[in-house]
Structures are given as C-alpha cells and as structure tokens.
C-alpha cells in the first residue's frame, strides 16, 4: 500500500498571501487529520475530516480551513499568511472508525511552509 | 484534552535497553495509550499502543501501570536508528494531542 503523500514538500510565500496544501491518504482510509509543527509549540492539532465533513477542530483561527473530497483526499488552506505560520504541516490518515476503537494514524512527510 | 508528561531528553548506549517513561494521571477509562516517534525530517510514525495490558510488537514493548496513570515504552536493544523524539499520547476516538515528547540520543 502506498503511504500518505503530501504536496508540495516545500513552499515559500510572502505575508498576506494564501496557500493550499494537499494530502492523499492511504487507500481505504476515510479520516484525514492536519497538524502544525513548530519548534516553539510542537505538534498541534488543526482539524480532522471524515467522509467530507469536519469532525474535530483544534484551536486555530479561521484563517486555517480545510476540506475533504469524495475520494478522501484533503486540502488545507491558510489565508492572509503571517510570519508565524511558518511551520511543518503534517497530515495523517486513519480508518476513522468510531465505537471507541483506537485509530492508528499514519503520517505523511509534511509540507515545509516558509512565510517571508 | 488529555495530558501526558515525559522527560525532555534521555540518553542510551547502543545495544542497551531503553525505558522511556510517561505519566498520564488524568487518563480516562476509554483512552488508549499510543506511542509515536519522529525521526529527523520525517513525519511521526506509529510505534505501539495499548489499553490496559502490556503489549509487545516487533519494534517495542509497552508496559502499562495497573492504575493506568503511567506507562513505559521499552526498546529492547537501542540502535543508532532509534534516535528520535518519542511521543506518548492519550487517544479516544480520532483526536490525538501530542505532548513535547522525549528526545532520545543513542550513543555509539
């Protein structure tokens, strides 16, 4: 099975621009979660999508948004970029099954975003 | 969100066992204990998970305290490739909250 893929791997933007990142989950996985990783804050949960619906959301401003398509691929968008948005953005896929079962998450390599 | 506490860093000699501790005193009955690790320039990778009983897999062992308020990840023979940041996470459903993790240095 192919792993989680993220595109692009590296991105440079300037303040005020917007950016869209893409994530393709493992085949058969219906849940995609997004995380932001910075040296100061560590790994922070952004949101999770399951069957095209946002199911969980972290504590990030509305400039951060996402969506999921019918094939489970997901995109994350950040509008009006700020210098502090420079980070490694990771996505993770899982089966997303409910019922109290653990959902092992499989992470992609991340997209390194630099905001100048 | 459930919280975990881990030492910031640990060192181990190559080919010796490593015990990475984690405290999770606020764990609820439905929380699973997960361990992930992140190698430099990579996304986190799954190591092991458990609920109440100790668990073994090809990568590591997980020892869970009887009251479930702490756990220990055991690497039986550390190799240089095990140098990474190890995260202990409590999970219910599909939300994962990562703590600051333990940076493991393996000394040749």
Short mmCIF file of C-alpha atoms in Angstrom, two decimals:
data_model
loop_
_atom_site.label_atom_id
_atom_site.label_comp_id
_atom_site.label_asym_id
_atom_site.label_seq_id
_atom_site.Cartn_x
_atom_site.Cartn_y
_atom_site.Cartn_z
CA UNK A 1 0.00 0.00 0.00
CA UNK A 2 1.26 3.46 -0.80
CA UNK A 3 1.75 5.72 2.18
CA UNK A 4 0.36 9.17 2.86
CA UNK A 5 1.56 11.69 0.33
CA UNK A 6 1.68 15.45 0.70
CA UNK A 7 2.29 18.07 -1.93
CA UNK A 8 4.16 20.25 -2.27
CA UNK A 9 7.01 19.27 0.04
CA UNK A 10 8.38 22.80 0.28
CA UNK A 11 6.72 26.16 -0.22
CA UNK A 12 7.79 29.76 0.16
CA UNK A 13 5.17 32.51 0.38
CA UNK A 14 5.05 36.12 1.48
CA UNK A 15 2.92 37.70 4.16
CA UNK A 16 -0.67 38.30 3.14
CA UNK A 17 -0.74 35.57 0.50
CA UNK A 18 -2.80 32.44 0.79
CA UNK A 19 -1.68 28.84 0.37
CA UNK A 20 -3.27 25.46 -0.30
CA UNK A 21 -1.66 22.21 0.78
CA UNK A 22 -2.74 18.78 -0.40
CA UNK A 23 -2.83 15.38 1.26
CA UNK A 24 -3.62 11.99 -0.24
CA UNK A 25 -4.41 9.38 2.42
CA UNK A 26 -3.68 5.69 2.38
CA UNK A 27 -6.14 3.85 0.15
CA UNK A 28 -9.25 2.91 2.12
CA UNK A 29 -8.70 5.44 4.88
CA UNK A 30 -11.55 7.87 5.34
CA UNK A 31 -10.12 10.15 8.01
CA UNK A 32 -7.53 12.85 7.42
CA UNK A 33 -6.12 14.96 10.23
CA UNK A 34 -3.90 18.02 9.89
CA UNK A 35 -1.21 19.18 12.31
CA UNK A 36 1.09 22.17 12.54
CA UNK A 37 4.60 21.60 13.91
CA UNK A 38 6.83 24.47 15.03
CA UNK A 39 9.91 24.44 17.27
CA UNK A 40 8.17 26.55 19.87
CA UNK A 41 4.72 24.95 20.01
CA UNK A 42 5.46 21.39 18.96
CA UNK A 43 2.79 19.35 17.18
CA UNK A 44 -0.61 20.99 17.33
CA UNK A 45 -3.84 19.52 16.02
CA UNK A 46 -5.60 21.64 13.41
CA UNK A 47 -8.64 19.63 12.32
CA UNK A 48 -9.87 16.25 11.21
CA UNK A 49 -12.07 15.38 8.26
CA UNK A 50 -14.07 12.20 7.89
CA UNK A 51 -16.30 11.42 4.91
CA UNK A 52 -16.05 15.01 3.63
CA UNK A 53 -17.13 16.51 6.96
CA UNK A 54 -15.04 18.27 9.56
CA UNK A 55 -15.39 16.08 12.64
CA UNK A 56 -12.90 17.64 15.07
CA UNK A 57 -11.25 21.02 15.26
CA UNK A 58 -8.29 22.35 17.19
CA UNK A 59 -7.77 25.85 18.49
CA UNK A 60 -6.65 27.74 15.40
CA UNK A 61 -8.04 30.95 13.86
CA UNK A 62 -10.49 30.89 10.99
CA UNK A 63 -7.69 31.68 8.52
CA UNK A 64 -6.97 27.95 8.66
CA UNK A 65 -9.54 25.89 6.82
CA UNK A 66 -9.77 22.58 5.07
CA UNK A 67 -11.90 20.32 3.05
CA UNK A 68 -12.10 16.70 2.04
CA UNK A 69 -13.17 15.27 -1.27
CA UNK A 70 -15.21 12.18 -2.03
CA UNK A 71 -12.02 10.19 -2.69
CA UNK A 72 -10.82 11.14 0.84
CA UNK A 73 -8.08 13.43 -0.45
CA UNK A 74 -7.88 16.56 1.64
CA UNK A 75 -6.70 20.11 1.21
CA UNK A 76 -5.76 22.66 3.82
CA UNK A 77 -5.89 26.37 3.14
CA UNK A 78 -4.30 29.21 5.04
CA UNK A 79 -5.37 32.72 4.07
CA UNK A 80 -3.64 36.02 4.82
CA UNK A 81 -0.38 34.36 5.78
CA UNK A 82 1.57 35.64 8.76
CA UNK A 83 5.24 35.11 9.60
CA UNK A 84 4.18 32.86 12.47
CA UNK A 85 2.54 30.45 10.06
CA UNK A 86 5.96 29.21 9.01
CA UNK A 87 5.91 25.58 10.05
CA UNK A 88 5.90 21.97 9.00
CA UNK A 89 2.33 20.98 8.15
CA UNK A 90 1.65 17.29 8.59
CA UNK A 91 -1.33 15.27 7.57
CA UNK A 92 -2.23 11.86 8.91
CA UNK A 93 -4.74 9.33 7.68
CA UNK A 94 -6.57 6.61 9.53
CA UNK A 95 -9.57 4.40 9.05
CA UNK A 96 -11.53 6.84 11.21
CA UNK A 97 -13.77 4.16 12.63
CA UNK A 98 -15.78 5.16 15.69
CA UNK A 99 -17.00 2.98 18.53
CA UNK A 100 -14.14 3.60 20.92
CA UNK A 101 -11.59 1.69 18.88
CA UNK A 102 -8.09 3.16 18.57
CA UNK A 103 -7.30 4.71 15.24
CA UNK A 104 -3.66 4.39 14.34
CA UNK A 105 -2.64 7.45 12.40
CA UNK A 106 -0.20 7.25 9.52
CA UNK A 107 1.65 10.46 8.84
CA UNK A 108 2.92 11.92 5.62
CA UNK A 109 6.35 13.57 5.29
CA UNK A 110 4.88 17.05 5.68
CA UNK A 111 4.94 20.31 3.77
CA UNK A 112 7.52 22.82 4.93
CA UNK A 113 5.97 26.29 4.61
CA UNK A 114 8.14 29.36 4.91
CA UNK A 115 6.48 32.77 5.10
CA UNK A 116 8.70 35.75 4.30
CA UNK B 1 -7.72 17.20 26.11
CA UNK B 2 -5.83 14.55 27.95
CA UNK B 3 -2.29 15.42 29.01
CA UNK B 4 0.91 13.41 29.17
CA UNK B 5 4.22 14.24 30.85
CA UNK B 6 7.53 12.97 29.56
CA UNK B 7 11.18 13.82 30.27
CA UNK B 8 12.57 16.24 27.71
CA UNK B 9 15.56 14.09 26.84
CA UNK B 10 17.23 10.76 27.55
CA UNK B 11 20.42 9.05 26.51
CA UNK B 12 21.18 5.41 25.97
CA UNK B 13 24.18 3.40 24.88
CA UNK B 14 23.83 1.45 21.68
CA UNK B 15 22.58 -2.13 22.09
CA UNK B 16 21.33 -1.48 25.63
CA UNK B 17 17.65 -1.43 26.63
CA UNK B 18 15.88 1.90 26.93
CA UNK B 19 12.92 2.64 29.16
CA UNK B 20 11.00 5.77 28.21
CA UNK B 21 8.52 6.83 30.91
CA UNK B 22 5.23 8.68 30.53
CA UNK B 23 2.83 9.98 33.16
CA UNK B 24 -0.84 10.37 32.32
CA UNK B 25 -2.62 10.78 35.61
CA UNK B 26 -5.78 12.22 34.00
CA UNK B 27 -6.35 9.21 31.78
CA UNK B 28 -9.97 8.18 31.36
CA UNK B 29 -11.33 4.68 31.04
CA UNK B 30 -11.71 4.90 27.28
CA UNK B 31 -8.31 6.45 26.50
CA UNK B 32 -5.84 4.34 24.60
CA UNK B 33 -2.12 4.94 25.18
CA UNK B 34 -0.22 5.44 21.94
CA UNK B 35 3.47 5.91 21.29
CA UNK B 36 4.80 7.51 18.15
CA UNK B 37 8.29 8.55 17.23
CA UNK B 38 9.59 11.18 14.88
CA UNK B 39 12.92 10.81 13.18
CA UNK B 40 14.65 13.92 11.89
CA UNK B 41 12.99 15.42 8.81
CA UNK B 42 10.14 12.87 8.84
CA UNK B 43 6.55 12.71 9.99
CA UNK B 44 5.75 10.81 13.20
CA UNK B 45 5.50 7.04 12.87
CA UNK B 46 3.44 4.64 14.92
CA UNK B 47 5.33 2.54 17.45
CA UNK B 48 2.80 0.80 19.67
CA UNK B 49 -0.47 1.25 21.54
CA UNK B 50 -2.33 -0.36 24.43
CA UNK B 51 -5.33 -0.01 26.70
CA UNK B 52 -4.78 -1.99 29.90
CA UNK B 53 -2.48 -4.92 29.29
CA UNK B 54 1.19 -4.87 28.39
CA UNK B 55 1.82 -5.10 24.65
CA UNK B 56 4.69 -6.31 22.50
CA UNK B 57 5.41 -5.86 18.83
CA UNK B 58 8.45 -6.09 16.61
CA UNK B 59 9.51 -2.53 17.42
CA UNK B 60 9.00 -2.26 21.17
CA UNK B 61 7.12 -3.24 24.31
CA UNK B 62 4.62 -1.16 26.23
CA UNK B 63 4.28 -1.63 29.96
CA UNK B 64 1.15 -0.07 31.46
CA UNK B 65 0.80 0.51 35.20
CA UNK B 66 -2.05 -1.23 36.94
CA UNK B 67 -3.82 2.09 37.66
CA UNK B 68 -3.06 3.21 34.05
CA UNK B 69 -1.68 6.52 35.26
CA UNK B 70 1.72 5.84 33.77
CA UNK B 71 3.32 3.73 31.08
CA UNK B 72 6.79 2.87 29.83
CA UNK B 73 7.95 2.29 26.30
CA UNK B 74 10.73 -0.27 26.19
CA UNK B 75 13.20 -0.54 23.34
CA UNK B 76 14.98 -3.81 23.99
CA UNK B 77 18.23 -3.00 22.20
CA UNK B 78 18.72 0.59 21.15
CA UNK B 79 20.31 1.20 17.77
CA UNK B 80 21.50 4.44 16.23
CA UNK B 81 18.38 4.39 14.06
CA UNK B 82 16.24 4.65 17.20
CA UNK B 83 17.46 8.20 17.84
CA UNK B 84 14.26 10.22 17.59
CA UNK B 85 11.66 12.17 19.55
CA UNK B 86 9.24 9.77 21.23
CA UNK B 87 5.70 10.94 21.92
CA UNK B 88 3.28 9.40 24.40
CA UNK B 89 -0.32 10.22 23.52
CA UNK B 90 -3.71 9.53 25.03
CA UNK B 91 -6.38 8.96 22.45
CA UNK B 92 -10.10 8.45 22.40
CA UNK B 93 -11.71 8.25 19.01
CA UNK B 94 -9.75 10.09 16.39
CA UNK B 95 -8.20 13.02 18.26
CA UNK B 96 -4.53 12.93 19.07
CA UNK B 97 -2.88 15.52 21.31
CA UNK B 98 0.88 15.39 21.20
CA UNK B 99 2.94 16.49 24.18
CA UNK B 100 6.51 17.74 23.95
CA UNK B 101 7.97 14.23 23.72
CA UNK B 102 11.31 12.78 24.80
CA UNK B 103 14.33 13.27 22.59
CA UNK B 104 16.32 10.04 22.68
CA UNK B 105 20.04 10.14 21.95
CA UNK B 106 21.77 6.83 21.27
CA UNK B 107 25.47 6.80 21.99
CA UNK B 108 27.63 4.51 19.85
#
